[in-house]
Short mmCIF file of N, CA and C in Angstrom, two decimals:
data_model
loop_
_atom_site.label_atom_id
_atom_site.label_comp_id
_atom_site.label_asym_id
_atom_site.label_seq_id
_atom_site.Cartn_x
_atom_site.Cartn_y
_atom_site.Cartn_z
N MET A 1 -0.15 -4.86 8.11
CA MET A 1 0.62 -4.22 7.07
C MET A 1 -0.32 -3.32 6.28
N GLU A 2 0.08 -2.10 6.07
CA GLU A 2 -0.77 -1.15 5.36
C GLU A 2 -0.22 -0.93 3.94
N LEU A 3 -1.11 -1.04 2.97
CA LEU A 3 -0.75 -0.77 1.58
C LEU A 3 -1.31 0.58 1.18
N ASN A 4 -0.58 1.29 0.38
CA ASN A 4 -1.06 2.58 -0.10
C ASN A 4 -1.65 2.45 -1.49
N VAL A 5 -2.30 1.32 -1.75
CA VAL A 5 -2.98 1.08 -3.02
C VAL A 5 -4.37 0.53 -2.73
N ARG A 6 -5.30 0.77 -3.65
CA ARG A 6 -6.65 0.22 -3.53
C ARG A 6 -6.94 -0.59 -4.78
N PRO A 7 -7.29 -1.85 -4.63
CA PRO A 7 -7.68 -2.64 -5.79
C PRO A 7 -9.02 -2.14 -6.34
N LEU A 8 -9.23 -2.28 -7.61
CA LEU A 8 -10.45 -1.83 -8.25
C LEU A 8 -11.48 -2.95 -8.34
N GLY A 9 -12.75 -2.58 -8.28
CA GLY A 9 -13.85 -3.52 -8.48
C GLY A 9 -13.84 -4.66 -7.48
N ASP A 10 -13.83 -5.90 -8.01
CA ASP A 10 -13.91 -7.09 -7.17
C ASP A 10 -12.53 -7.71 -6.92
N LYS A 11 -11.47 -6.93 -7.08
CA LYS A 11 -10.11 -7.45 -6.89
C LYS A 11 -9.71 -7.43 -5.43
N ILE A 12 -8.82 -8.36 -5.07
CA ILE A 12 -8.29 -8.50 -3.72
C ILE A 12 -6.77 -8.57 -3.81
N ILE A 13 -6.09 -7.89 -2.91
CA ILE A 13 -4.63 -8.00 -2.82
C ILE A 13 -4.32 -8.88 -1.62
N LEU A 14 -3.48 -9.90 -1.86
CA LEU A 14 -3.16 -10.90 -0.85
C LEU A 14 -1.67 -11.00 -0.62
N LYS A 15 -1.29 -11.34 0.58
CA LYS A 15 0.08 -11.73 0.89
C LYS A 15 0.06 -13.24 1.03
N GLN A 16 0.73 -13.92 0.11
CA GLN A 16 0.73 -15.38 0.09
C GLN A 16 1.60 -15.93 1.21
N ASP A 17 1.08 -16.96 1.90
CA ASP A 17 1.88 -17.65 2.91
C ASP A 17 3.04 -18.36 2.22
N THR A 18 4.11 -18.54 2.94
CA THR A 18 5.28 -19.22 2.39
C THR A 18 4.99 -20.70 2.25
N GLY A 19 5.32 -21.26 1.10
CA GLY A 19 5.15 -22.70 0.87
C GLY A 19 6.51 -23.35 0.75
N GLU A 20 6.50 -24.62 0.44
CA GLU A 20 7.75 -25.34 0.26
C GLU A 20 8.10 -25.36 -1.23
N TYR A 21 9.35 -25.00 -1.55
CA TYR A 21 9.81 -24.91 -2.93
C TYR A 21 11.10 -25.70 -3.10
N THR A 22 11.30 -26.20 -4.33
CA THR A 22 12.58 -26.84 -4.66
C THR A 22 13.62 -25.76 -4.90
N SER A 23 14.86 -26.17 -5.07
CA SER A 23 15.93 -25.20 -5.35
C SER A 23 15.73 -24.52 -6.71
N PHE A 24 14.88 -25.10 -7.57
CA PHE A 24 14.57 -24.51 -8.87
C PHE A 24 13.38 -23.57 -8.83
N GLY A 25 12.76 -23.42 -7.65
CA GLY A 25 11.63 -22.52 -7.51
C GLY A 25 10.28 -23.14 -7.79
N LEU A 26 10.21 -24.47 -7.91
CA LEU A 26 8.93 -25.16 -8.13
C LEU A 26 8.30 -25.51 -6.79
N ARG A 27 6.98 -25.38 -6.72
CA ARG A 27 6.28 -25.75 -5.48
C ARG A 27 6.31 -27.25 -5.28
N ILE A 28 6.66 -27.68 -4.08
CA ILE A 28 6.71 -29.10 -3.77
C ILE A 28 5.31 -29.68 -3.72
N ASP A 29 4.36 -28.91 -3.20
CA ASP A 29 3.00 -29.43 -3.05
C ASP A 29 2.16 -29.31 -4.32
N GLY A 30 2.77 -28.95 -5.42
CA GLY A 30 2.13 -28.98 -6.73
C GLY A 30 0.90 -28.13 -6.87
N GLU A 31 -0.23 -28.77 -7.15
CA GLU A 31 -1.47 -28.07 -7.49
C GLU A 31 -2.34 -27.72 -6.29
N ARG A 32 -1.84 -27.92 -5.09
CA ARG A 32 -2.65 -27.58 -3.92
C ARG A 32 -2.95 -26.09 -3.91
N PRO A 33 -4.07 -25.70 -3.33
CA PRO A 33 -4.43 -24.28 -3.27
C PRO A 33 -3.42 -23.47 -2.45
N PHE A 34 -3.32 -22.20 -2.78
CA PHE A 34 -2.47 -21.28 -2.04
C PHE A 34 -3.26 -20.72 -0.86
N THR A 35 -2.56 -20.36 0.20
CA THR A 35 -3.18 -19.71 1.34
C THR A 35 -2.51 -18.35 1.55
N GLY A 36 -3.26 -17.44 2.14
CA GLY A 36 -2.69 -16.13 2.41
C GLY A 36 -3.67 -15.25 3.15
N GLU A 37 -3.24 -14.01 3.36
CA GLU A 37 -4.02 -13.04 4.10
C GLU A 37 -4.45 -11.90 3.18
N VAL A 38 -5.70 -11.49 3.31
CA VAL A 38 -6.24 -10.38 2.53
C VAL A 38 -5.69 -9.07 3.11
N LEU A 39 -5.03 -8.28 2.25
CA LEU A 39 -4.46 -7.01 2.69
C LEU A 39 -5.27 -5.80 2.22
N ALA A 40 -6.00 -5.96 1.10
CA ALA A 40 -6.82 -4.86 0.59
C ALA A 40 -7.92 -5.45 -0.28
N VAL A 41 -9.09 -4.80 -0.28
CA VAL A 41 -10.22 -5.27 -1.08
C VAL A 41 -10.78 -4.11 -1.90
N GLY A 42 -11.29 -4.44 -3.08
CA GLY A 42 -11.92 -3.44 -3.93
C GLY A 42 -13.31 -3.09 -3.44
N ASN A 43 -13.86 -2.03 -4.00
CA ASN A 43 -15.16 -1.53 -3.54
C ASN A 43 -16.33 -2.43 -3.90
N LEU A 44 -16.15 -3.41 -4.77
CA LEU A 44 -17.24 -4.33 -5.13
C LEU A 44 -17.16 -5.67 -4.40
N CYS A 45 -16.18 -5.85 -3.53
CA CYS A 45 -16.06 -7.09 -2.77
C CYS A 45 -17.15 -7.13 -1.71
N GLU A 46 -17.86 -8.25 -1.66
CA GLU A 46 -19.00 -8.36 -0.76
C GLU A 46 -18.78 -9.30 0.41
N VAL A 47 -17.85 -10.24 0.30
CA VAL A 47 -17.74 -11.29 1.30
C VAL A 47 -16.49 -11.15 2.16
N CYS A 48 -15.34 -11.00 1.56
CA CYS A 48 -14.11 -10.98 2.35
C CYS A 48 -13.76 -9.57 2.78
N LYS A 49 -12.88 -9.51 3.79
CA LYS A 49 -12.44 -8.22 4.31
C LYS A 49 -10.96 -8.30 4.66
N VAL A 50 -10.36 -7.18 4.89
CA VAL A 50 -8.95 -7.11 5.23
C VAL A 50 -8.71 -7.93 6.49
N GLY A 51 -7.66 -8.75 6.46
CA GLY A 51 -7.31 -9.59 7.60
C GLY A 51 -7.78 -11.02 7.49
N ASP A 52 -8.70 -11.31 6.56
CA ASP A 52 -9.19 -12.69 6.39
C ASP A 52 -8.07 -13.59 5.89
N LYS A 53 -8.05 -14.84 6.37
CA LYS A 53 -7.18 -15.87 5.84
C LYS A 53 -8.00 -16.63 4.81
N VAL A 54 -7.45 -16.80 3.59
CA VAL A 54 -8.20 -17.38 2.49
C VAL A 54 -7.36 -18.39 1.73
N GLN A 55 -8.05 -19.18 0.88
CA GLN A 55 -7.38 -20.08 -0.06
C GLN A 55 -7.90 -19.81 -1.46
N TRP A 56 -7.00 -19.98 -2.45
CA TRP A 56 -7.35 -19.79 -3.85
C TRP A 56 -6.45 -20.67 -4.71
N GLN A 57 -6.88 -20.94 -5.92
CA GLN A 57 -6.06 -21.67 -6.88
C GLN A 57 -5.06 -20.71 -7.50
N GLY A 58 -3.81 -21.11 -7.56
CA GLY A 58 -2.74 -20.25 -8.05
C GLY A 58 -2.92 -19.79 -9.48
N MET A 59 -3.60 -20.60 -10.31
CA MET A 59 -3.75 -20.23 -11.72
C MET A 59 -4.61 -18.99 -11.90
N PHE A 60 -5.36 -18.61 -10.88
CA PHE A 60 -6.24 -17.44 -10.98
C PHE A 60 -5.61 -16.17 -10.43
N SER A 61 -4.35 -16.24 -9.99
CA SER A 61 -3.74 -15.06 -9.37
C SER A 61 -2.76 -14.39 -10.32
N ASN A 62 -2.61 -13.10 -10.13
CA ASN A 62 -1.59 -12.32 -10.82
C ASN A 62 -0.59 -11.86 -9.77
N THR A 63 0.68 -11.88 -10.12
CA THR A 63 1.72 -11.43 -9.21
C THR A 63 2.04 -9.97 -9.49
N VAL A 64 2.09 -9.17 -8.43
CA VAL A 64 2.49 -7.76 -8.55
C VAL A 64 3.54 -7.48 -7.48
N PHE A 65 4.36 -6.48 -7.74
CA PHE A 65 5.36 -6.05 -6.77
C PHE A 65 5.07 -4.61 -6.38
N ILE A 66 4.92 -4.38 -5.08
CA ILE A 66 4.69 -3.05 -4.56
C ILE A 66 5.84 -2.75 -3.61
N LYS A 67 6.63 -1.75 -3.94
CA LYS A 67 7.82 -1.40 -3.14
C LYS A 67 8.73 -2.61 -2.96
N GLY A 68 8.85 -3.42 -4.01
CA GLY A 68 9.75 -4.57 -4.00
C GLY A 68 9.23 -5.80 -3.28
N ILE A 69 8.00 -5.77 -2.80
CA ILE A 69 7.43 -6.92 -2.09
C ILE A 69 6.38 -7.57 -2.99
N GLU A 70 6.42 -8.91 -3.05
CA GLU A 70 5.51 -9.66 -3.92
C GLU A 70 4.15 -9.85 -3.27
N TYR A 71 3.11 -9.57 -4.05
CA TYR A 71 1.72 -9.77 -3.63
C TYR A 71 0.98 -10.48 -4.74
N LYS A 72 -0.17 -11.05 -4.41
CA LYS A 72 -1.05 -11.69 -5.39
C LYS A 72 -2.32 -10.86 -5.50
N VAL A 73 -2.85 -10.77 -6.71
CA VAL A 73 -4.12 -10.08 -6.96
C VAL A 73 -5.05 -11.08 -7.62
N ILE A 74 -6.25 -11.24 -7.03
CA ILE A 74 -7.25 -12.13 -7.59
C ILE A 74 -8.61 -11.46 -7.51
N ARG A 75 -9.58 -12.06 -8.20
CA ARG A 75 -10.97 -11.61 -8.09
C ARG A 75 -11.60 -12.34 -6.92
N GLU A 76 -12.52 -11.68 -6.23
CA GLU A 76 -13.16 -12.30 -5.07
C GLU A 76 -13.83 -13.62 -5.43
N ILE A 77 -14.40 -13.72 -6.61
CA ILE A 77 -15.10 -14.94 -7.03
C ILE A 77 -14.16 -16.13 -7.15
N ASP A 78 -12.86 -15.89 -7.27
CA ASP A 78 -11.89 -16.97 -7.42
C ASP A 78 -11.39 -17.52 -6.09
N LEU A 79 -11.87 -16.97 -4.97
CA LEU A 79 -11.52 -17.54 -3.67
C LEU A 79 -12.20 -18.90 -3.52
N LEU A 80 -11.49 -19.84 -2.92
CA LEU A 80 -12.08 -21.14 -2.62
C LEU A 80 -12.84 -21.09 -1.31
N PHE A 81 -12.24 -20.47 -0.29
CA PHE A 81 -12.94 -20.28 0.97
C PHE A 81 -12.22 -19.28 1.85
N ILE A 82 -12.95 -18.80 2.85
CA ILE A 82 -12.40 -17.94 3.90
C ILE A 82 -12.33 -18.79 5.16
N ASP A 83 -11.20 -18.79 5.83
CA ASP A 83 -11.01 -19.58 7.04
C ASP A 83 -11.67 -18.87 8.22
N ASP A 84 -12.91 -19.25 8.54
CA ASP A 84 -13.65 -18.62 9.64
C ASP A 84 -13.01 -18.90 10.99
N ASN A 85 -12.26 -20.00 11.12
CA ASN A 85 -11.56 -20.26 12.38
C ASN A 85 -10.55 -19.15 12.66
N GLU A 86 -9.84 -18.73 11.64
CA GLU A 86 -8.89 -17.62 11.78
C GLU A 86 -9.63 -16.32 12.06
N ARG A 87 -10.74 -16.11 11.35
CA ARG A 87 -11.52 -14.88 11.53
C ARG A 87 -12.03 -14.78 12.96
N ASN A 88 -12.56 -15.90 13.51
CA ASN A 88 -13.10 -15.90 14.87
C ASN A 88 -11.99 -15.71 15.91
N SER A 89 -10.82 -16.32 15.70
CA SER A 89 -9.74 -16.17 16.68
C SER A 89 -9.19 -14.76 16.66
N ASN A 90 -9.19 -14.11 15.50
CA ASN A 90 -8.75 -12.72 15.42
C ASN A 90 -9.72 -11.81 16.15
N ASN A 91 -11.02 -12.09 16.07
CA ASN A 91 -12.02 -11.27 16.75
C ASN A 91 -11.90 -11.41 18.26
N LYS A 92 -11.54 -12.59 18.75
CA LYS A 92 -11.40 -12.79 20.19
C LYS A 92 -10.21 -12.00 20.73
N ASN A 93 -9.15 -11.88 19.92
CA ASN A 93 -7.96 -11.17 20.36
C ASN A 93 -8.14 -9.66 20.26
N ASN A 94 -9.04 -9.20 19.42
CA ASN A 94 -9.28 -7.78 19.23
C ASN A 94 -10.73 -7.45 19.58
N PRO A 95 -11.02 -7.14 20.83
CA PRO A 95 -12.42 -6.89 21.21
C PRO A 95 -13.01 -5.68 20.53
#
């Protein structure tokens, strides 16, 4: 998915994976970290790159809507980890 926006500094734009929610919109899994895919990175990001699967705490994210689609924006330092298993499997599929 291509975004026509660039985050500034150390910001990252993410597409959050779908979680389980109640009919009231509350997350069933409570305080567990969110997972998602990095769609864009700012020019000061040093570790993650577009396409990485990552986890972060929801309290550190901001919700934005671009063309009616919901995305999360966080600082790179607020990532909990990058899933290298996903990164390695993506590299095998794309020589």
